[in-house]
PDB file of C-alpha atoms in Angstrom:
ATOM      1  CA  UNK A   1       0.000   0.000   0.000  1.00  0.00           C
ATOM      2  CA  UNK A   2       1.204   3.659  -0.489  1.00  0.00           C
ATOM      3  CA  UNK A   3      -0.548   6.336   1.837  1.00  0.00           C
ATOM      4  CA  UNK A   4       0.491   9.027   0.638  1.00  0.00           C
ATOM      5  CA  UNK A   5      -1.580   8.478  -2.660  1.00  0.00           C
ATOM      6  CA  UNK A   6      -4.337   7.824  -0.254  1.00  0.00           C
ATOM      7  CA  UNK A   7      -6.507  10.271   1.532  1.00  0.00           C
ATOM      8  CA  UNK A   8      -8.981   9.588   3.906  1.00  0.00           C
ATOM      9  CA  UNK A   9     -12.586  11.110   3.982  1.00  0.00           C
ATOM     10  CA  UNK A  10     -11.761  13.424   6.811  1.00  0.00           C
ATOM     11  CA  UNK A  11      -9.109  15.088   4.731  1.00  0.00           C
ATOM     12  CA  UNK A  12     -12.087  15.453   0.916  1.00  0.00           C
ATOM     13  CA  UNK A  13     -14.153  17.953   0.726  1.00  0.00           C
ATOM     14  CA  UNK A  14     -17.112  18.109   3.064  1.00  0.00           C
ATOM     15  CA  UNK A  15     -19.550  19.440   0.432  1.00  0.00           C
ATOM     16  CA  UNK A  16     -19.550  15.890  -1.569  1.00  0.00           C
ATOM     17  CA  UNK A  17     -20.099  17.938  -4.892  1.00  0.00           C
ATOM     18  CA  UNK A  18     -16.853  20.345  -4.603  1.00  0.00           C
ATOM     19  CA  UNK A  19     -15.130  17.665  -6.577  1.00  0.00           C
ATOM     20  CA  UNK A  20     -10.521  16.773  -5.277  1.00  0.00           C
ATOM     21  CA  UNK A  21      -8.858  18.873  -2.823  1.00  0.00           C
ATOM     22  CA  UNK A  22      -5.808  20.267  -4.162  1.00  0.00           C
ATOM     23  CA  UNK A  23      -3.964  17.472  -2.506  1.00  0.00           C
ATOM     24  CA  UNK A  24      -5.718  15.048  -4.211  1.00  0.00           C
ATOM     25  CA  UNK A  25      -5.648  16.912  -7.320  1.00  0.00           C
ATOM     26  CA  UNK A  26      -1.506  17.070  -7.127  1.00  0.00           C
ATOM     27  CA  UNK A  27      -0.993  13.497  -5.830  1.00  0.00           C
ATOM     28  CA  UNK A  28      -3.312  12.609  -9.120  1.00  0.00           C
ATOM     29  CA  UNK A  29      -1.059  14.949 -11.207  1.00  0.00           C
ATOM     30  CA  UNK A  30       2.039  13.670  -9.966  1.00  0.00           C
ATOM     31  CA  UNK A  31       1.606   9.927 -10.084  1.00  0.00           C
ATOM     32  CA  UNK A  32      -1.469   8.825 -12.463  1.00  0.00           C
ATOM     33  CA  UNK A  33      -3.694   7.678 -10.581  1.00  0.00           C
ATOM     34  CA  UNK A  34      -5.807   8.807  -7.069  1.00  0.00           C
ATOM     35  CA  UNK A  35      -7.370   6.561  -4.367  1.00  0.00           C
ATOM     36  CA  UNK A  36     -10.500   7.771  -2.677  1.00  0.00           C
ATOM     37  CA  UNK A  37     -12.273   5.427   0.276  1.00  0.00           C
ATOM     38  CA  UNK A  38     -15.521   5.240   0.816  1.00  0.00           C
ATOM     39  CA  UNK A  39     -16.628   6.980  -2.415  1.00  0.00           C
ATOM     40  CA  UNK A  40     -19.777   4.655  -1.999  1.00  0.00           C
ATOM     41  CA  UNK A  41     -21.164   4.310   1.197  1.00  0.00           C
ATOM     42  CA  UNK A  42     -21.416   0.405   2.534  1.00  0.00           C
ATOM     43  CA  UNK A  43     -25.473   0.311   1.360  1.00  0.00           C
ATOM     44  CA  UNK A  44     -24.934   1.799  -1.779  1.00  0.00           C
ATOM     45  CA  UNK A  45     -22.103  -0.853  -2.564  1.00  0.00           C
ATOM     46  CA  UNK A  46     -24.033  -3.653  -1.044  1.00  0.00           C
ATOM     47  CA  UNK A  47     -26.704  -2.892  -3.580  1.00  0.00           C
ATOM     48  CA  UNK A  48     -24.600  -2.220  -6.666  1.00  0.00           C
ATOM     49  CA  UNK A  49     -23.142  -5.362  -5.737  1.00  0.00           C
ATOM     50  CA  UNK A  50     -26.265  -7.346  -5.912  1.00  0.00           C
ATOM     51  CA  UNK A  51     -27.960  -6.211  -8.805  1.00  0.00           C
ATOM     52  CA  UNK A  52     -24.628  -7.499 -10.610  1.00  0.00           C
ATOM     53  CA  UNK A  53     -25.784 -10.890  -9.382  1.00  0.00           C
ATOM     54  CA  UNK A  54     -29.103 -10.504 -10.357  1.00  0.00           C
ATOM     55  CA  UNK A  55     -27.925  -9.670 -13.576  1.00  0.00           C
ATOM     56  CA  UNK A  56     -25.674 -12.708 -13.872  1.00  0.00           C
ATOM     57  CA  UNK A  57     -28.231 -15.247 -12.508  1.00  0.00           C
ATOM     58  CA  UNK A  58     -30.660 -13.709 -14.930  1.00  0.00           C
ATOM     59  CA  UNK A  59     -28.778 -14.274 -17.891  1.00  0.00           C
ATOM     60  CA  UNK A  60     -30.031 -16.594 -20.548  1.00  0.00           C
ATOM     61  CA  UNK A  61     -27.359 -18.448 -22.443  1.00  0.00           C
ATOM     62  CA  UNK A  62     -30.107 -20.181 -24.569  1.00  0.00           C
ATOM     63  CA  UNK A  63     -29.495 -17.320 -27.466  1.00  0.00           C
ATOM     64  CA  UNK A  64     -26.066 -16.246 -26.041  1.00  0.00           C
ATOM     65  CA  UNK A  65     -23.639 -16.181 -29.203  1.00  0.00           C
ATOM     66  CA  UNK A  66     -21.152 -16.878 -26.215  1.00  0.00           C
ATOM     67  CA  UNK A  67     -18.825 -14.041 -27.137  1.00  0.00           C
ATOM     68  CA  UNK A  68     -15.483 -14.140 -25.153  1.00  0.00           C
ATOM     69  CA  UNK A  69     -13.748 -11.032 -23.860  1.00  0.00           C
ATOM     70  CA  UNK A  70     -10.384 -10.777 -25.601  1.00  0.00           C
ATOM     71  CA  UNK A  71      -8.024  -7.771 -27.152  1.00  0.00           C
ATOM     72  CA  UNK A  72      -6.053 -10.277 -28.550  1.00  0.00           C
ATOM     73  CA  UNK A  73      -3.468 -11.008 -26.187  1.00  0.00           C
ATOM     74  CA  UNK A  74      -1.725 -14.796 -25.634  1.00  0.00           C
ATOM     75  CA  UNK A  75      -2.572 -14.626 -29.649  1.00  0.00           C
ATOM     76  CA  UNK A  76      -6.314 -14.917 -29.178  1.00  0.00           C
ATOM     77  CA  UNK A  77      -8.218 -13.073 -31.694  1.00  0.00           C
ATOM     78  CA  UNK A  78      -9.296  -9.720 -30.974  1.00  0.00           C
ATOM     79  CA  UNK A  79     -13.169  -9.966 -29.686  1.00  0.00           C
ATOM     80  CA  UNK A  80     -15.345  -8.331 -32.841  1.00  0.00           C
ATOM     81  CA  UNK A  81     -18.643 -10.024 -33.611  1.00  0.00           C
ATOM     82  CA  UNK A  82     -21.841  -8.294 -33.808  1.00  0.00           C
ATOM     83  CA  UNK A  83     -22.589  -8.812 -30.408  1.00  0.00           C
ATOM     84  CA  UNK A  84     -19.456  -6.894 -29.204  1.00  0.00           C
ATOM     85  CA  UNK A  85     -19.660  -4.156 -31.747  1.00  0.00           C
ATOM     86  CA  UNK A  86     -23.003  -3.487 -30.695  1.00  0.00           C
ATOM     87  CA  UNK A  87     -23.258  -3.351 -27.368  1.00  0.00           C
ATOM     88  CA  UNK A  88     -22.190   0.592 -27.119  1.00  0.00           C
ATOM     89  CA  UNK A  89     -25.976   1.224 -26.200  1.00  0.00           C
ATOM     90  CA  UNK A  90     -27.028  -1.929 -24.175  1.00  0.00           C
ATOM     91  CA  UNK A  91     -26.412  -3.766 -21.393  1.00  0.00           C
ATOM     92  CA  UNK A  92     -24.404  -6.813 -22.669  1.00  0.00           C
ATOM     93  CA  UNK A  93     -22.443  -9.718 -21.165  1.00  0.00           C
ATOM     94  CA  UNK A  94     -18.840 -11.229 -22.278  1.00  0.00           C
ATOM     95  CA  UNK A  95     -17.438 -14.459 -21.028  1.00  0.00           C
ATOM     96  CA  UNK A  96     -13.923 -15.319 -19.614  1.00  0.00           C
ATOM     97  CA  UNK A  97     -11.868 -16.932 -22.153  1.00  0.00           C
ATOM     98  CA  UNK A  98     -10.516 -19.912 -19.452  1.00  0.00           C
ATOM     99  CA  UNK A  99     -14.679 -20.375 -19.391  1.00  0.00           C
ATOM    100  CA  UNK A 100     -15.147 -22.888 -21.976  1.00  0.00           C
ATOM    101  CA  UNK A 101     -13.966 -26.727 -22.537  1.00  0.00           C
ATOM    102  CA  UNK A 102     -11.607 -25.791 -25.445  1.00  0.00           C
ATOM    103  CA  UNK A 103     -12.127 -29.292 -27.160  1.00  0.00           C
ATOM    104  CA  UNK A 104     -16.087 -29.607 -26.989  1.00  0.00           C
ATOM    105  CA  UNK A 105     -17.291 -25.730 -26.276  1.00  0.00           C
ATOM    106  CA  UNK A 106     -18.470 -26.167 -23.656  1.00  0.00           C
ATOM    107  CA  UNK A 107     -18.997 -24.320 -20.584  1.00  0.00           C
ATOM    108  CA  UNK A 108     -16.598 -25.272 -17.560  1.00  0.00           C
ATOM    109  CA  UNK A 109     -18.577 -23.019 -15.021  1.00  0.00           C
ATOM    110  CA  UNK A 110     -22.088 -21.258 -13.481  1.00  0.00           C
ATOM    111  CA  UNK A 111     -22.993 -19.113 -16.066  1.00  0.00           C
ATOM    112  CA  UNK A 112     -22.597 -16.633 -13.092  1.00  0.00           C
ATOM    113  CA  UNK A 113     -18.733 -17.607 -12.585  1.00  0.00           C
ATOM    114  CA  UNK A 114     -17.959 -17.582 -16.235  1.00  0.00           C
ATOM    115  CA  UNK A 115     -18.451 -14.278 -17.486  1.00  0.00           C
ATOM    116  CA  UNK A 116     -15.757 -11.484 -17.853  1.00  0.00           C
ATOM    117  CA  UNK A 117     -17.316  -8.342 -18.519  1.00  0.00           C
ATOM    118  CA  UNK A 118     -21.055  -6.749 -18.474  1.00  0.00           C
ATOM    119  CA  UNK A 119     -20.947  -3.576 -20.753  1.00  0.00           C
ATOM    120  CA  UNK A 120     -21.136  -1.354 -22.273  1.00  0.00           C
ATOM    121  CA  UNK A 121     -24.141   1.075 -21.335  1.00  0.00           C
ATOM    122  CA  UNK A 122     -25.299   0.654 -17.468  1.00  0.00           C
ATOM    123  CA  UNK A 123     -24.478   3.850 -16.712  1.00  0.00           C
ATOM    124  CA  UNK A 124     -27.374   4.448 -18.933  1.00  0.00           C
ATOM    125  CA  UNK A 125     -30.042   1.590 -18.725  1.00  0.00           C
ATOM    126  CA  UNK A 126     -29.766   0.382 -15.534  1.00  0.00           C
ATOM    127  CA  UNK A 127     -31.309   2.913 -12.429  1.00  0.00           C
ATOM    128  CA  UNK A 128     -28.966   1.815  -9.929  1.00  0.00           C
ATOM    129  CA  UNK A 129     -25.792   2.422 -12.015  1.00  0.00           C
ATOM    130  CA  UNK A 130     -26.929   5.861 -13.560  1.00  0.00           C
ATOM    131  CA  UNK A 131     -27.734   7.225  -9.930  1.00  0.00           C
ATOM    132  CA  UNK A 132     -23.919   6.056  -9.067  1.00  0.00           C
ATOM    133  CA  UNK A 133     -22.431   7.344 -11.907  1.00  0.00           C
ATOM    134  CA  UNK A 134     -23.705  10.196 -13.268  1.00  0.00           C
ATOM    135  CA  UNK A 135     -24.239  12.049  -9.479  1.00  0.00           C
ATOM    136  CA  UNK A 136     -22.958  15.180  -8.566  1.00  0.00           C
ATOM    137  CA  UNK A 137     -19.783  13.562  -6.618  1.00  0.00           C
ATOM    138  CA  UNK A 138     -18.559  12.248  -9.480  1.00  0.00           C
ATOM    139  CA  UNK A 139     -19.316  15.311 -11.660  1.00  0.00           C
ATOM    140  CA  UNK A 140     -17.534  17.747  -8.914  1.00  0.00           C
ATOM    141  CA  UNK A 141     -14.382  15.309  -9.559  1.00  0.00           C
ATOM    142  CA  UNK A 142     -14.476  15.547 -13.012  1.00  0.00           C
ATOM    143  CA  UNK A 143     -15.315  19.769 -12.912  1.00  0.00           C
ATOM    144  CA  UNK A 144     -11.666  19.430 -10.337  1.00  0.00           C
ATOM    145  CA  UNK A 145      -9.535  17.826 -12.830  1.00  0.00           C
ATOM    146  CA  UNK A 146     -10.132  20.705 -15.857  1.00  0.00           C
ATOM    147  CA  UNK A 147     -13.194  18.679 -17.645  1.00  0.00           C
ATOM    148  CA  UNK A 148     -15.687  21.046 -19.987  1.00  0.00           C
ATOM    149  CA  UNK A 149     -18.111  18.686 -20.923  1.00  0.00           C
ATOM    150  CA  UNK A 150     -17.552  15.280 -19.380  1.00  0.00           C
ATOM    151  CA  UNK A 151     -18.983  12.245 -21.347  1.00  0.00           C
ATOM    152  CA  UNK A 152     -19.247   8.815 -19.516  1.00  0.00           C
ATOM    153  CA  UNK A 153     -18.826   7.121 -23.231  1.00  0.00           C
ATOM    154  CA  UNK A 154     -19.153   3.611 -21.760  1.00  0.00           C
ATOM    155  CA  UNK A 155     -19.578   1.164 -18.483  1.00  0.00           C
ATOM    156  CA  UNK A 156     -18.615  -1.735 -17.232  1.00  0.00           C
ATOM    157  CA  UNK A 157     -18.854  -4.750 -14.486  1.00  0.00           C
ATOM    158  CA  UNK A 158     -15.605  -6.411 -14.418  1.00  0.00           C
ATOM    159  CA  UNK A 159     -16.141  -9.548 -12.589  1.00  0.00           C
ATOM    160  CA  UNK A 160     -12.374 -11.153 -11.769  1.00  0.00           C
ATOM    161  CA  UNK A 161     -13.917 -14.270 -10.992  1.00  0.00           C
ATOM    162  CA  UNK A 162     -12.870 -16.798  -8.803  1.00  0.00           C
ATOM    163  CA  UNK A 163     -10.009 -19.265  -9.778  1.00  0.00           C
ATOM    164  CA  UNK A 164      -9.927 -18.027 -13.443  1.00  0.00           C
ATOM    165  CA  UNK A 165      -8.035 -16.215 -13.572  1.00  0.00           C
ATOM    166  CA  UNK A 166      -6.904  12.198 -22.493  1.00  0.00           C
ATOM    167  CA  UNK A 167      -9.525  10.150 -21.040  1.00  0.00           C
ATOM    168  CA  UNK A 168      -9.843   9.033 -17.229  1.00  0.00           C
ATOM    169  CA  UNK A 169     -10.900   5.712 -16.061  1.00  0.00           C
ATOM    170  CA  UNK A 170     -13.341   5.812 -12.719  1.00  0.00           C
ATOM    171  CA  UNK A 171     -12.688   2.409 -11.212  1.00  0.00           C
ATOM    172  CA  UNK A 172     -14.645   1.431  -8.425  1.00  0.00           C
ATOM    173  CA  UNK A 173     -14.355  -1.853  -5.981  1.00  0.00           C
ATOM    174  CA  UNK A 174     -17.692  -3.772  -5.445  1.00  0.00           C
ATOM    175  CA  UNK A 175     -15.401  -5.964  -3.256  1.00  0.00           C
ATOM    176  CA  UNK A 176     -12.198  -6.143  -1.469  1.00  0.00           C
ATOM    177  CA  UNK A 177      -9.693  -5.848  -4.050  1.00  0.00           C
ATOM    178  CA  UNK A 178      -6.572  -7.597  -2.304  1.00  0.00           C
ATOM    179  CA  UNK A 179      -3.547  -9.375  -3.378  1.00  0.00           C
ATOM    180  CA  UNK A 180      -5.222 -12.922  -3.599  1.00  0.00           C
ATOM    181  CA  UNK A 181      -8.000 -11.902  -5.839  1.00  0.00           C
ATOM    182  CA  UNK A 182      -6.435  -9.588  -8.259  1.00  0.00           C
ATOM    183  CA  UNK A 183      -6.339  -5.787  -6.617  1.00  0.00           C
ATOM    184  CA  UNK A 184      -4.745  -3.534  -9.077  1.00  0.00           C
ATOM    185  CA  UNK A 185      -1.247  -2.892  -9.586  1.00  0.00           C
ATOM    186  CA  UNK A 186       0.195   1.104 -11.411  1.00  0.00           C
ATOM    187  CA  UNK A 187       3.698   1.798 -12.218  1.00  0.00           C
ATOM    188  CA  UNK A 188       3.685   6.036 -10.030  1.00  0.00           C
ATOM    189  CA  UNK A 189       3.931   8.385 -13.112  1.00  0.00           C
ATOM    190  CA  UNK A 190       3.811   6.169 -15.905  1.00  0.00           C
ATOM    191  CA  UNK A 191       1.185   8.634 -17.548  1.00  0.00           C
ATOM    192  CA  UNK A 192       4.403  11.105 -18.125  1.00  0.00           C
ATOM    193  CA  UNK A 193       6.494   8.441 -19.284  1.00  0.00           C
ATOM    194  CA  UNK A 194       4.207   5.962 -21.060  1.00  0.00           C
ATOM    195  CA  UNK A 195       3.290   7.065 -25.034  1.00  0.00           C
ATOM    196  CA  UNK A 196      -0.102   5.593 -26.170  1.00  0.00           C
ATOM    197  CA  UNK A 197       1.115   4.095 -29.455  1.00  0.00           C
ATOM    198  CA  UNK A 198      -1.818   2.028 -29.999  1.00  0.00           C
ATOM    199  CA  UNK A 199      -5.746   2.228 -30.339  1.00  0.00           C
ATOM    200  CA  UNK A 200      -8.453  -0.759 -30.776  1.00  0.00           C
ATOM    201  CA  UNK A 201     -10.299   0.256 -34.119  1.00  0.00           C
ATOM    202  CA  UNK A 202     -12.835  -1.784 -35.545  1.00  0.00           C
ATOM    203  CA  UNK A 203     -11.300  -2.809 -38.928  1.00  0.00           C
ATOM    204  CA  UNK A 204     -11.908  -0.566 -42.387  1.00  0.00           C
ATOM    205  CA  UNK A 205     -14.017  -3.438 -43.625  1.00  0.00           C
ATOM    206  CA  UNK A 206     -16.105  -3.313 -40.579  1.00  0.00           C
ATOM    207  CA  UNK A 207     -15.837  -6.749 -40.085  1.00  0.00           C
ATOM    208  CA  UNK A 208     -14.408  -7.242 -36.091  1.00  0.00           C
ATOM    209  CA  UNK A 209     -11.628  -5.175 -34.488  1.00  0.00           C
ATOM    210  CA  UNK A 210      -7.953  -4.292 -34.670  1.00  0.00           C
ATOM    211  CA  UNK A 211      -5.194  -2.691 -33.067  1.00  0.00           C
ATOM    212  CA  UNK A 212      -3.401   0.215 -35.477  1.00  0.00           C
ATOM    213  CA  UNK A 213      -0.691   2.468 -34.544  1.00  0.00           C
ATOM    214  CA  UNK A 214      -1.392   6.153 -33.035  1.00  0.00           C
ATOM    215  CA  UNK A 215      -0.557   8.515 -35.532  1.00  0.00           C
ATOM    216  CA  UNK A 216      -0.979  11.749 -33.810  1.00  0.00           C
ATOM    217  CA  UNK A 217      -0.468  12.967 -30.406  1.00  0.00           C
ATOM    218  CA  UNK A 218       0.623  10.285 -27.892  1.00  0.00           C
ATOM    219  CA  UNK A 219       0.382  12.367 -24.557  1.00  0.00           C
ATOM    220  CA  UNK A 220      -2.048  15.034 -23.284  1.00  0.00           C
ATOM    221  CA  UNK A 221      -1.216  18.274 -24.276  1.00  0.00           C
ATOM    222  CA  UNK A 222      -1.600  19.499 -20.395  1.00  0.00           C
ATOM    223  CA  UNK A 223       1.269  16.596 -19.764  1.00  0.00           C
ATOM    224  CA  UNK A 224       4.924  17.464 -18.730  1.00  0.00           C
ATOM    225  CA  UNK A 225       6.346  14.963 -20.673  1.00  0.00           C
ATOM    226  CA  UNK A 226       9.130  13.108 -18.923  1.00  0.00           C
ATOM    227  CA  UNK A 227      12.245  10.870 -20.617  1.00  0.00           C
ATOM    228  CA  UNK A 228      12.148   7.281 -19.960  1.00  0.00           C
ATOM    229  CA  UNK A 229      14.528   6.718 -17.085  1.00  0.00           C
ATOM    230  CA  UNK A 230      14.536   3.170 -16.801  1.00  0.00           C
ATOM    231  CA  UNK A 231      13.647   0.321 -19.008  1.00  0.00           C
ATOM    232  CA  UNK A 232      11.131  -1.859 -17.054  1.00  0.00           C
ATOM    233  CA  UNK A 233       8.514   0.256 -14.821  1.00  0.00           C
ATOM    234  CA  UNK A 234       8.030  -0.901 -11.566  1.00  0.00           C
ATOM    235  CA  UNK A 235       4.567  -1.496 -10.021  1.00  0.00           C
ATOM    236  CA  UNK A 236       3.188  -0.999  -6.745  1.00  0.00           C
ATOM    237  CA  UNK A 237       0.011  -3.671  -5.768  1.00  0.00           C
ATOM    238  CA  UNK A 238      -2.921  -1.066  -3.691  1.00  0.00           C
ATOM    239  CA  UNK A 239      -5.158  -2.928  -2.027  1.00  0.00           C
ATOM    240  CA  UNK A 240      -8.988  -1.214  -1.260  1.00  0.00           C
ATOM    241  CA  UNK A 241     -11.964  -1.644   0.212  1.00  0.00           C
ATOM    242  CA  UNK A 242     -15.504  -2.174  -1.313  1.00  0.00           C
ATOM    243  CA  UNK A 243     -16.664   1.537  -1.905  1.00  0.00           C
ATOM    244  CA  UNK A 244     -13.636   2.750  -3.156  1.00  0.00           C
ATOM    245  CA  UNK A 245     -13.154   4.800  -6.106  1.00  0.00           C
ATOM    246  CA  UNK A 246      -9.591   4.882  -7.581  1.00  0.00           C
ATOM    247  CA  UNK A 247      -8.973   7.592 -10.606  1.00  0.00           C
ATOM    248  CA  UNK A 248      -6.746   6.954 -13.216  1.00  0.00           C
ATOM    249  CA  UNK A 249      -5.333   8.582 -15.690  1.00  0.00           C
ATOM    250  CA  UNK A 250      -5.159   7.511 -19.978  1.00  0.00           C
ATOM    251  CA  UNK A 251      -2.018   6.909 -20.100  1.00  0.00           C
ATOM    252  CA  UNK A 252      -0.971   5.225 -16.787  1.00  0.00           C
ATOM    253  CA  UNK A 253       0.582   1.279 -16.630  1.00  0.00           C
ATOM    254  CA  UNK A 254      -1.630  -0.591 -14.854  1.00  0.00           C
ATOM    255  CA  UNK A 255      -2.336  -3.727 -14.551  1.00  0.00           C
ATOM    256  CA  UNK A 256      -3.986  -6.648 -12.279  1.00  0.00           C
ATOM    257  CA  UNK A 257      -3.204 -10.536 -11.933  1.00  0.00           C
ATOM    258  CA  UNK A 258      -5.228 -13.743 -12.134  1.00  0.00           C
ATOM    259  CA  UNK A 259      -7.518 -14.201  -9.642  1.00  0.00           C
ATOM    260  CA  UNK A 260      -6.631 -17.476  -8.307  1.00  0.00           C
ATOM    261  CA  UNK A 261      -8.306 -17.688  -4.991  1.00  0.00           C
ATOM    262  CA  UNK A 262     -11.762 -18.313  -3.678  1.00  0.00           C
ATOM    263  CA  UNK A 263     -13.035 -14.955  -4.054  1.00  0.00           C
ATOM    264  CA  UNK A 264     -14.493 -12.792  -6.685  1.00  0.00           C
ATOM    265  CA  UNK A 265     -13.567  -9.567  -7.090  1.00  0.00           C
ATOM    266  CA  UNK A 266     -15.844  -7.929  -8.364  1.00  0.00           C
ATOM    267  CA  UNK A 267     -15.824  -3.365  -9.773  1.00  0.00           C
ATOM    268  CA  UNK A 268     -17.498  -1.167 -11.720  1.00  0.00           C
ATOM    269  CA  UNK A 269     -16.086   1.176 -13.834  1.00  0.00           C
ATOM    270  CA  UNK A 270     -16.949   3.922 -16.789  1.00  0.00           C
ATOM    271  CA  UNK A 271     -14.785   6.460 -18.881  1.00  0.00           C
ATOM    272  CA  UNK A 272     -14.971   9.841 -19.116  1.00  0.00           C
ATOM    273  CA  UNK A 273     -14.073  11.640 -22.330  1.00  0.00           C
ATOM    274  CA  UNK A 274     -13.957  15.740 -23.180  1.00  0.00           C
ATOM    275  CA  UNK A 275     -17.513  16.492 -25.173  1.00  0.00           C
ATOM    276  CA  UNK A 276     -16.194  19.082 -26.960  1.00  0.00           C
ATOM    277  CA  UNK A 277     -13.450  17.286 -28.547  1.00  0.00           C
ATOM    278  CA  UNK A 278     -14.205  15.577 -31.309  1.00  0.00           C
ATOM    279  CA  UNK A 279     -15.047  11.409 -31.604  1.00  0.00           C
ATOM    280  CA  UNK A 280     -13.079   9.497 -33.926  1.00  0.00           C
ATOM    281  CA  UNK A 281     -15.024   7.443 -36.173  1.00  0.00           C
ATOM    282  CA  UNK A 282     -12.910   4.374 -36.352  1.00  0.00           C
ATOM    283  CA  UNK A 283     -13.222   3.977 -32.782  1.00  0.00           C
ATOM    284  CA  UNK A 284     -14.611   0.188 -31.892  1.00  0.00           C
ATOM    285  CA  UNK A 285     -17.699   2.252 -29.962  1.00  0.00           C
ATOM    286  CA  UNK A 286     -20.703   3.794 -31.536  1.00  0.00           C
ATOM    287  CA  UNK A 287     -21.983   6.672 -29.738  1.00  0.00           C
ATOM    288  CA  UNK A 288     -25.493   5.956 -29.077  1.00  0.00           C
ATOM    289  CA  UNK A 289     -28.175   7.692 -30.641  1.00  0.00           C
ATOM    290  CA  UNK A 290     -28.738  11.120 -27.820  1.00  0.00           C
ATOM    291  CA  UNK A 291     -24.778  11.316 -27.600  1.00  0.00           C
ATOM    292  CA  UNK A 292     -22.695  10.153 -24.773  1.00  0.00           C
ATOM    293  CA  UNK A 293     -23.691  10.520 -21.567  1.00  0.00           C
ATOM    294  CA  UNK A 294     -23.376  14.325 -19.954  1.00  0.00           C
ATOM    295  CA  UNK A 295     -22.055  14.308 -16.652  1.00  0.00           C
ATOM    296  CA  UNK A 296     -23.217  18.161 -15.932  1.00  0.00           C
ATOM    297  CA  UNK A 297     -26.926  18.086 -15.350  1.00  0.00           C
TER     298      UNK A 297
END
């Protein structure tokens, strides 16, 4: 754990819609990434939490086209079917790649233990997750670190499940996010160091998705770029609490390991985009039909 990129609720802003205090604005500055406790109060968690399970025990896989969640890493294709591709204005749910027999298909876990991802547009369609995403906490953060016109373009329900292994990211724990089950790891400052060179497109022909090469600006332009001092970035584990929300920047590192223990781990999280810059059209999501979410109401 690192304190000093943690602040407690005694030191935020009492009015819960004034948005970072301008320590928590510099520690986000300086290293990438900001961790706030008890964002979501225990009942509001509690709830979030189970309405995720209602959604997964609900699911029919009768007319599931069983879509896996992969960007192509470990040479697995890049996920792309309709079902992906489409899912920028519904609710949606991806399954783990470890999920399924790899000789027969089929499916090696609960339909409620096998799935990834649940995305892309809760903050949207489901009550629960609009009230705890587009409220006027989270739009005082946003107004604190320089946003216009913030746009929640999607959401999603990452579920790390048990023994399976210029924009800013709101990432917040449904559970305990510890060592065991996965908790998140950054590498402090990356975001000055760390160029995005690539972007997942959905290919010219429209059929599935790609990764091409950034041709135009890598960093920010608000971004004191730094020289690489060192060849491998080093990565500190942070352990949270349920409730937590944890800020991070574009262009941090981060990353999070298989969850190999008995316990999910389970967060929500949505990404905010300026509205007044313009939306590339080659991007894999579709704004929906009324435009991307406004976080200013």
């Amino acid at each position: 754990m690192a304190p000093s990129r943690t602040l407690n609720p005694s030191e935020q802003n009492e009015d819960c819609t004034g948005g970072l205090t301008p320590e928590q604005l510099a520690s986000y500055r300086n290293d990438g990434y900001l961790i706030i406790p008890d964002a979501l109060d225990a009942s509001t968690t509690t709830s979030l939490l189970q309405e995720t399970k209602n959604m997964l025990s609900s699911l029919s896989v009768d007319d599931h086209p069983m879509t896996k969640f992969s960007t192509g890493d470990n040479n697995n294709a890049h996920v792309g079917d309709d079902y992906f591709l489409t899912s920028g204005d519904k609710i949606r749910f991806f399954f783990e790649e470890d999920a399924f027999d790899s000789t027969t298909g089929a499916l090696l876990k609960p339909k409620h233990r096998a799935i990834n991802k649940i995305g892309h547009y809760l903050h949207a369609l489901n009550p629960a997750f609009r009230e705890s995403t587009l409220s006027p906490f989270n739009a005082g953060v946003a107004r604190s670190l320089g946003f216009q016109d913030p746009r929640v373009l999607q959401s999603m329900i990452i579920c790390k499940q048990p023994e399976i292994g210029g924009a800013v990211g709101f990432w917040i724990a449904l559970e305990d996010a510890t060592a065991e089950n996965g908790c998140l790891s950054f590498a402090k400052g990356s975001h000055r160091r760390a160029p995005v060179t690539s972007r997942f497109v959905r290919k010219q022909n429209g059929e599935g998705t790609e990764f091409v090469d950034v041709e135009g600006a890598q960093f920010p332009p608000d971004i004191e770029v730094e020289e690489k001092a060192q060849e491998e970035e080093m990565y500190a584990m942070e352990e949270v609490k349920a409730g937590t929300l944890v800020l991070i920047h574009g262009n941090l590192l981060h990353k999070s390991e298989k969850n190999v223990s008995r316990k999910s781990r389970f967060i929500y999280t949505f990404h905010v985009i300026e509205g007044e810059n313009d939306y590339d059209e080659r991007n894999w999501l579709r704004p929906p039909q009324e435009g991307f979410s406004m976080m200013y109401q």
